[in-house]
Coordinates of C-alpha atoms in Angstrom, one line a residue:
M1 CA 14.7 -19.9 -5.6
G2 CA 11.4 -18.5 -7.3
K3 CA 10.4 -14.3 -7.2
V4 CA 9.0 -13.3 -4.4
I5 CA 6.7 -10.4 -3.4
L6 CA 5.4 -8.6 0.0
T7 CA 3.4 -5.3 -0.4
G8 CA -0.2 -4.4 1.4
D9 CA -1.8 -1.5 3.0
R10 CA -2.9 -0.1 6.6
P11 CA -6.1 -0.2 7.4
T12 CA -7.2 3.1 8.2
G13 CA -10.0 3.4 6.2
K14 CA -11.8 1.7 2.6
L15 CA -9.8 1.6 -0.3
H16 CA -10.0 4.6 -3.5
L17 CA -9.0 5.3 -6.7
G18 CA -5.4 6.7 -5.5
H19 CA -4.8 3.6 -4.0
Y20 CA -6.2 0.9 -7.3
V21 CA -3.6 3.1 -10.0
G22 CA -1.1 3.2 -7.0
S23 CA -0.4 -0.1 -6.2
L24 CA -3.9 -2.1 -6.4
K25 CA -4.2 -2.2 -10.4
R26 CA -0.1 -3.5 -10.1
R27 CA -0.8 -6.5 -7.8
V28 CA -3.9 -7.7 -10.1
E29 CA -2.0 -8.0 -13.2
L30 CA 1.1 -9.1 -11.2
Q31 CA -1.1 -12.5 -9.1
N32 CA -1.7 -12.9 -13.6
S33 CA 1.5 -12.3 -14.4
G34 CA 2.9 -16.2 -13.6
E35 CA 6.0 -14.4 -13.1
Y36 CA 6.3 -14.6 -9.7
E37 CA 6.4 -17.6 -7.0
K38 CA 4.3 -16.4 -4.4
I39 CA 3.0 -13.3 -3.6
F40 CA 2.0 -12.2 0.2
I41 CA -0.3 -9.4 0.7
M42 CA -0.5 -8.0 4.3
I43 CA -3.5 -5.8 6.1
A44 CA -0.7 -4.0 8.4
D45 CA -3.3 -3.8 11.1
A46 CA 0.3 -3.5 13.8
Q47 CA 1.7 -0.7 12.2
A48 CA -1.7 1.1 12.1
L49 CA -1.8 0.9 15.7
T50 CA 1.2 3.0 16.2
D51 CA -0.3 6.2 15.7
N52 CA -3.6 5.0 16.6
A53 CA -3.1 3.5 20.0
D54 CA -5.8 5.0 21.7
N55 CA -8.9 4.0 18.7
P56 CA -8.1 0.0 18.0
E57 CA -12.5 0.1 17.5
K58 CA -10.8 1.8 14.0
I59 CA -8.5 -0.4 13.0
R60 CA -10.5 -4.0 14.0
Q61 CA -13.5 -2.2 12.1
N62 CA -11.5 -0.9 9.2
I63 CA -9.8 -4.6 8.2
I64 CA -12.6 -6.1 6.9
E65 CA -13.2 -3.2 4.9
V66 CA -9.6 -3.4 3.3
A67 CA -10.1 -7.3 3.2
L68 CA -13.5 -6.4 0.9
D69 CA -12.0 -3.8 -1.8
Y70 CA -8.9 -6.4 -2.2
L71 CA -11.3 -9.0 -3.2
S72 CA -13.4 -6.2 -5.9
A73 CA -10.3 -5.0 -7.5
G74 CA -9.5 -8.9 -8.3
L75 CA -7.0 -10.4 -6.2
D76 CA -7.3 -14.0 -5.3
P77 CA -6.4 -15.6 -2.7
E78 CA -6.0 -18.7 -4.9
K79 CA -3.0 -16.9 -6.1
V80 CA -1.7 -14.3 -3.7
T81 CA -1.8 -15.1 0.0
I82 CA -3.7 -12.1 1.7
F83 CA -2.7 -12.1 5.5
I84 CA -3.2 -10.0 9.0
Q85 CA -0.2 -8.3 10.3
S86 CA -0.9 -9.1 13.8
Q87 CA -1.2 -12.4 13.2
V88 CA 2.3 -13.2 12.5
P89 CA 3.7 -12.6 15.9
E90 CA 7.4 -14.4 14.4
L91 CA 7.8 -10.8 12.8
C92 CA 7.3 -8.9 16.1
E93 CA 10.7 -10.9 17.2
L94 CA 12.7 -10.6 14.1
A95 CA 11.9 -7.2 14.2
F96 CA 13.3 -7.2 17.8
Y97 CA 16.3 -8.5 16.7
Y98 CA 17.1 -6.2 13.9
M99 CA 17.0 -3.5 15.9
N100 CA 19.9 -4.0 17.4
L101 CA 21.9 -3.4 13.7
V102 CA 20.1 0.0 13.0
T103 CA 21.1 3.0 15.2
V104 CA 18.8 6.1 16.0
Q105 CA 20.7 8.6 14.3
R106 CA 19.9 6.2 11.1
L107 CA 16.4 6.3 11.4
Q108 CA 16.5 10.2 12.5
R109 CA 17.6 10.0 9.1
N110 CA 15.5 8.4 7.0
P111 CA 13.4 11.1 5.1
T112 CA 10.5 9.5 4.5
V113 CA 9.9 8.4 8.9
K114 CA 10.9 12.3 9.3
Q115 CA 8.5 13.5 7.1
E116 CA 5.2 11.0 8.3
I117 CA 6.6 12.6 12.2
Q118 CA 5.8 16.0 10.5
L119 CA 2.7 15.1 8.6
R120 CA 0.9 13.6 12.1
G121 CA 2.0 16.2 14.1
F122 CA 4.8 14.7 16.6
S123 CA 8.0 16.1 17.7
E124 CA 10.7 15.4 17.1
G125 CA 12.6 16.5 19.7
D126 CA 12.7 16.2 23.5
D127 CA 11.0 19.9 25.0
D128 CA 7.9 17.7 23.8
E129 CA 5.4 20.3 26.3
N130 CA 6.9 23.2 24.6
Q131 CA 6.5 22.4 21.4
N132 CA 2.9 21.9 21.9
K133 CA 3.2 18.3 20.6
K134 CA 3.1 14.9 21.4
G135 CA 6.0 13.1 21.2
T136 CA 6.8 10.2 18.6
P137 CA 5.6 6.7 19.6
V138 CA 8.4 3.9 19.3
G139 CA 6.7 2.0 17.0
F140 CA 6.2 5.1 14.7
F141 CA 10.0 5.9 14.8
T142 CA 11.1 2.5 13.9
Y143 CA 8.7 2.1 11.3
P144 CA 11.6 1.1 9.2
I145 CA 12.8 -1.9 11.2
S146 CA 9.2 -3.3 11.8
Q147 CA 9.1 -3.1 7.3
A148 CA 12.3 -5.1 7.4
S149 CA 10.8 -8.0 9.5
D150 CA 7.9 -8.2 6.9
I151 CA 10.2 -8.2 3.9
T152 CA 12.4 -10.1 5.0
A153 CA 10.4 -13.0 6.7
F154 CA 9.0 -13.7 3.4
K155 CA 12.1 -13.9 2.0
A156 CA 10.5 -11.6 -0.8
T157 CA 13.1 -10.2 -3.9
T158 CA 10.5 -8.0 -4.7
V159 CA 8.7 -5.1 -2.7
P160 CA 6.8 -2.9 -5.7
V161 CA 6.8 1.0 -3.8
G162 CA 5.9 4.6 -4.5
V163 CA 8.9 6.9 -4.7
D164 CA 8.3 8.2 -1.3
Q165 CA 8.6 5.0 0.5
A166 CA 12.1 4.4 -1.6
P167 CA 13.6 5.2 1.4
M168 CA 12.5 2.9 3.8
I169 CA 13.2 -0.2 1.1
E170 CA 16.6 1.5 1.1
Q171 CA 16.9 0.9 4.8
T172 CA 15.6 -2.7 4.6
R173 CA 18.7 -3.4 2.3
E174 CA 21.2 -1.7 4.9
I175 CA 20.0 -4.2 7.7
V176 CA 20.0 -6.8 5.4
H177 CA 23.6 -6.5 4.9
K178 CA 24.4 -5.7 7.7
F179 CA 23.0 -9.4 9.4
N180 CA 24.5 -11.0 6.5
S181 CA 27.7 -9.3 7.4
V182 CA 27.7 -10.4 11.4
Y183 CA 25.9 -13.6 10.7
G184 CA 26.5 -15.1 7.7
E185 CA 24.6 -16.0 4.9
T186 CA 20.7 -15.7 5.2
L187 CA 18.3 -12.8 4.7
V188 CA 17.5 -12.0 0.6
V189 CA 18.4 -8.6 -0.4
P190 CA 15.5 -7.7 -2.4
E191 CA 14.6 -5.0 -5.0
M192 CA 11.8 -2.0 -5.1
V193 CA 10.1 -2.0 -7.7
L194 CA 9.1 1.9 -8.8
P195 CA 5.6 2.5 -10.3
E196 CA 6.0 2.9 -14.5
N197 CA 4.5 6.1 -14.5
V198 CA 4.3 8.3 -12.1
T199 CA 1.9 10.9 -13.2
C200 CA -0.7 8.4 -13.3
C201 CA -0.2 6.5 -10.2
R202 CA -0.1 9.6 -7.7
L203 CA -3.7 10.9 -8.3
P204 CA -5.0 14.1 -7.6
G205 CA -7.5 14.3 -5.2
T206 CA -11.0 15.5 -6.9
D207 CA -10.3 18.7 -5.5
G208 CA -7.1 19.7 -6.8
K209 CA -4.6 18.8 -4.3
A210 CA -1.6 16.9 -4.8
K211 CA -2.9 13.2 -3.4
M212 CA -6.5 11.7 -2.1
S213 CA -6.8 11.7 1.7
K214 CA -10.1 10.3 3.8
S215 CA -8.5 13.1 6.1
L216 CA -9.8 15.9 3.5
G217 CA -12.7 13.7 1.9
N218 CA -10.8 14.9 -1.6
C219 CA -11.6 10.7 -2.2
I220 CA -13.6 8.7 -4.7
Y221 CA -13.4 4.9 -3.3
L222 CA -13.9 1.8 -5.1
S223 CA -16.8 1.2 -2.9
D224 CA -18.6 4.7 -3.5
T225 CA -22.2 4.5 -5.1
S226 CA -22.9 5.5 -8.6
K227 CA -24.8 8.3 -6.5
E228 CA -22.1 9.5 -4.5
I229 CA -19.6 9.5 -8.1
K230 CA -21.3 11.5 -10.2
K231 CA -21.7 14.0 -7.5
K232 CA -17.5 13.3 -6.7
V233 CA -16.7 14.4 -10.0
N234 CA -19.1 17.1 -11.0
S235 CA -17.6 18.5 -8.0
M236 CA -14.1 17.8 -9.3
F237 CA -11.2 21.1 -9.8
T238 CA -11.2 21.9 -13.7
D239 CA -9.9 25.4 -14.5
P240 CA -10.6 28.1 -12.9
E241 CA -9.8 30.2 -15.8
H242 CA -12.7 28.4 -18.2
L243 CA -15.5 30.6 -17.4
Q244 CA -17.5 30.2 -20.8
I245 CA -17.6 26.9 -22.8
T246 CA -16.5 29.3 -25.8
D247 CA -13.1 30.1 -23.0
P248 CA -9.5 28.4 -24.0
G249 CA -8.7 25.8 -21.7
H250 CA -5.8 24.3 -19.7
V251 CA -5.7 20.7 -19.3
E252 CA -2.5 21.0 -17.0
G253 CA -3.7 20.6 -13.1
N254 CA -7.6 20.0 -14.3
V255 CA -8.3 17.4 -12.4
V256 CA -10.7 16.0 -14.5
F257 CA -8.2 15.2 -17.4
T258 CA -5.3 13.8 -15.0
Y259 CA -8.0 11.2 -14.7
L260 CA -9.1 10.9 -17.8
D261 CA -5.4 10.2 -19.0
A262 CA -4.8 7.6 -15.7
F263 CA -8.6 6.1 -17.2
S264 CA -9.5 6.4 -20.7
N265 CA -8.8 4.5 -23.5
D266 CA -10.0 4.7 -27.3
E267 CA -12.4 2.5 -27.3
H268 CA -14.4 4.7 -24.3
F269 CA -14.5 7.7 -27.1
A270 CA -15.9 5.1 -29.7
K271 CA -18.3 4.4 -26.6
Y272 CA -19.8 7.8 -25.3
L273 CA -18.1 10.6 -26.7
P274 CA -17.7 8.9 -30.7
E275 CA -16.9 13.2 -31.7
Y276 CA -13.2 12.4 -30.9
A277 CA -11.3 9.7 -32.1
N278 CA -9.3 10.2 -28.5
L279 CA -7.7 11.9 -26.1
D280 CA -5.3 13.7 -27.7
E281 CA -8.5 15.3 -29.6
M282 CA -10.6 16.4 -26.8
K283 CA -7.8 18.3 -25.2
D284 CA -7.4 19.8 -28.3
H285 CA -10.8 21.1 -28.8
Y286 CA -10.8 21.9 -24.8
R287 CA -7.0 24.5 -25.2
R288 CA -8.6 26.1 -28.5
G289 CA -12.5 27.3 -26.2
G290 CA -16.0 25.2 -26.9
L291 CA -16.2 22.4 -25.2
G292 CA -17.6 22.9 -22.0
D293 CA -16.3 21.0 -18.3
G294 CA -19.7 19.6 -18.2
T295 CA -19.5 17.4 -21.2
C296 CA -15.8 16.0 -19.6
K297 CA -17.1 15.7 -16.5
K298 CA -20.7 14.0 -18.2
F299 CA -17.3 11.4 -20.2
L300 CA -15.9 11.0 -17.2
F301 CA -18.5 9.8 -14.7
N302 CA -19.2 6.9 -18.2
I303 CA -15.8 6.0 -17.6
M304 CA -15.9 5.0 -13.9
E305 CA -19.1 4.4 -13.7
E306 CA -18.0 1.9 -15.9
F307 CA -15.1 0.5 -14.3
L308 CA -16.1 0.8 -11.2
Q309 CA -18.9 -1.1 -11.3
P310 CA -17.6 -4.7 -11.7
M311 CA -15.9 -4.1 -8.6
R312 CA -19.2 -3.3 -6.6
E313 CA -21.5 -6.3 -7.6
R314 CA -18.0 -8.5 -6.6
R315 CA -17.9 -6.2 -3.2
K316 CA -21.6 -7.0 -2.7
Q317 CA -21.1 -11.1 -3.3
Y318 CA -18.2 -10.6 -0.8
E319 CA -20.3 -9.0 1.6
Q320 CA -23.4 -11.4 1.8
N321 CA -20.6 -14.1 3.5
I322 CA -18.5 -12.1 5.8
P323 CA -17.6 -15.7 7.3
Q324 CA -15.7 -16.5 3.9
V325 CA -13.5 -13.2 4.7
Y326 CA -12.6 -13.8 7.2
E327 CA -11.7 -17.5 6.7
I328 CA -9.9 -16.4 3.4
L329 CA -7.7 -13.9 6.0
R330 CA -7.6 -16.8 8.7
K331 CA -5.6 -19.4 6.3
G332 CA -4.1 -16.4 4.9
S333 CA -2.2 -15.7 8.0
E334 CA -2.0 -19.4 9.1
A335 CA 0.2 -19.9 5.7
A336 CA 1.6 -16.5 6.1
R337 CA 3.2 -17.0 9.7
A338 CA 4.7 -20.6 8.5
E339 CA 6.6 -19.7 6.2
A340 CA 7.2 -16.7 8.2
A341 CA 8.7 -19.8 11.0
K342 CA 11.2 -20.8 8.6
T343 CA 13.0 -17.5 8.2
L344 CA 12.7 -16.9 11.9
A345 CA 14.6 -20.0 12.6
D346 CA 17.1 -19.9 9.9
V347 CA 18.5 -16.1 12.2
R348 CA 17.9 -18.2 15.1
K349 CA 20.3 -20.3 14.2
A350 CA 21.7 -18.1 12.1
M351 CA 22.2 -15.7 15.4
K352 CA 23.6 -19.0 17.8
I353 CA 20.8 -18.3 19.7
D354 CA 18.3 -21.8 18.7
Y355 CA 19.9 -24.0 22.0
F356 CA 17.5 -26.4 21.9
D357 CA 17.5 -27.1 18.6
D358 CA 21.7 -27.2 18.4
A359 CA 22.3 -31.0 18.5
D360 CA 26.3 -30.4 18.3
L361 CA 25.8 -27.9 20.9
I362 CA 24.6 -30.1 23.9
A363 CA 26.6 -32.8 22.6
E364 CA 29.7 -30.3 23.5
H365 CA 28.4 -29.5 27.3
T366 CA 27.3 -32.8 28.0
K367 CA 30.8 -33.9 26.8
K368 CA 32.4 -31.1 29.1
Y369 CA 31.0 -31.8 32.0
Q370 CA 30.5 -35.4 32.1
G371 CA 33.9 -36.3 31.2

């Protein structure tokens, strides 16, 4: 069997540069590598609803935003299968069966689950009223089981994840091993692929916070206009001790230089800032003093504009034909469902609940009761 990838995003808003360097860039590279037989990219609307149950319209509207961002970033529906999670009901059935293979205590020990519960302000205990917190929705709590269903349904051999998601994949592997040991070799054990450059794959927010976040408003979105990008770059956190151009500066923790690490190359210097041959020379000058933040930000803006303009143009083309985008999602969802149905059939057979497809069972009972 060839190598298969499953990856995706929750549709909670437009995608930003953090998403691009953390996952989108790698997905485009993988689709063009020819190394994988199949690549499934899921818009995880059902999972997003586990903590947005009171706002389904938000998820509904953001599905098209995520799809447009995927296509503008270079994902090709001729090479990858882009689908909507809720349109593949087989995933729910698989998750239901897997629930019998995982204990509540094991889910409670999952560090990613614990962290996400805390981030969303859910209660981990029983006395929700006294803690003045909402209880944790069961669907949210069982996310690792749902994710195991998503991964195994497509017999994914490879799952690209960030470091913080590693415990989730480990739990999927546990579920697969448990299922195969109980019911026989049926499911594929997935391998996780971690980012090669963790620093560049986790962009800070423009305000210097540890992570880009929609709620903090510190994101540069893939769909931002030139004017919006300029405003955000100009407001970026730099070195608070670099008060005068002549002052020595620090590049560590300086958001402008973090973004230059992630996006700049020597050709950019030749084109926009020929005073320096490369980023190392620019950093040395900044550290010595004599290089202003304005110059650095203007250089970064030019790079960002060159990088994002083609995406904006592709997005605009797709925006002019929204029915085409929905058709891509419909076809992708149909293809994904057909694939998941094959796995579900294998699972039902292994669990001996394929009653109507088991001719031997019917013949056995016919013989037993008719003589």
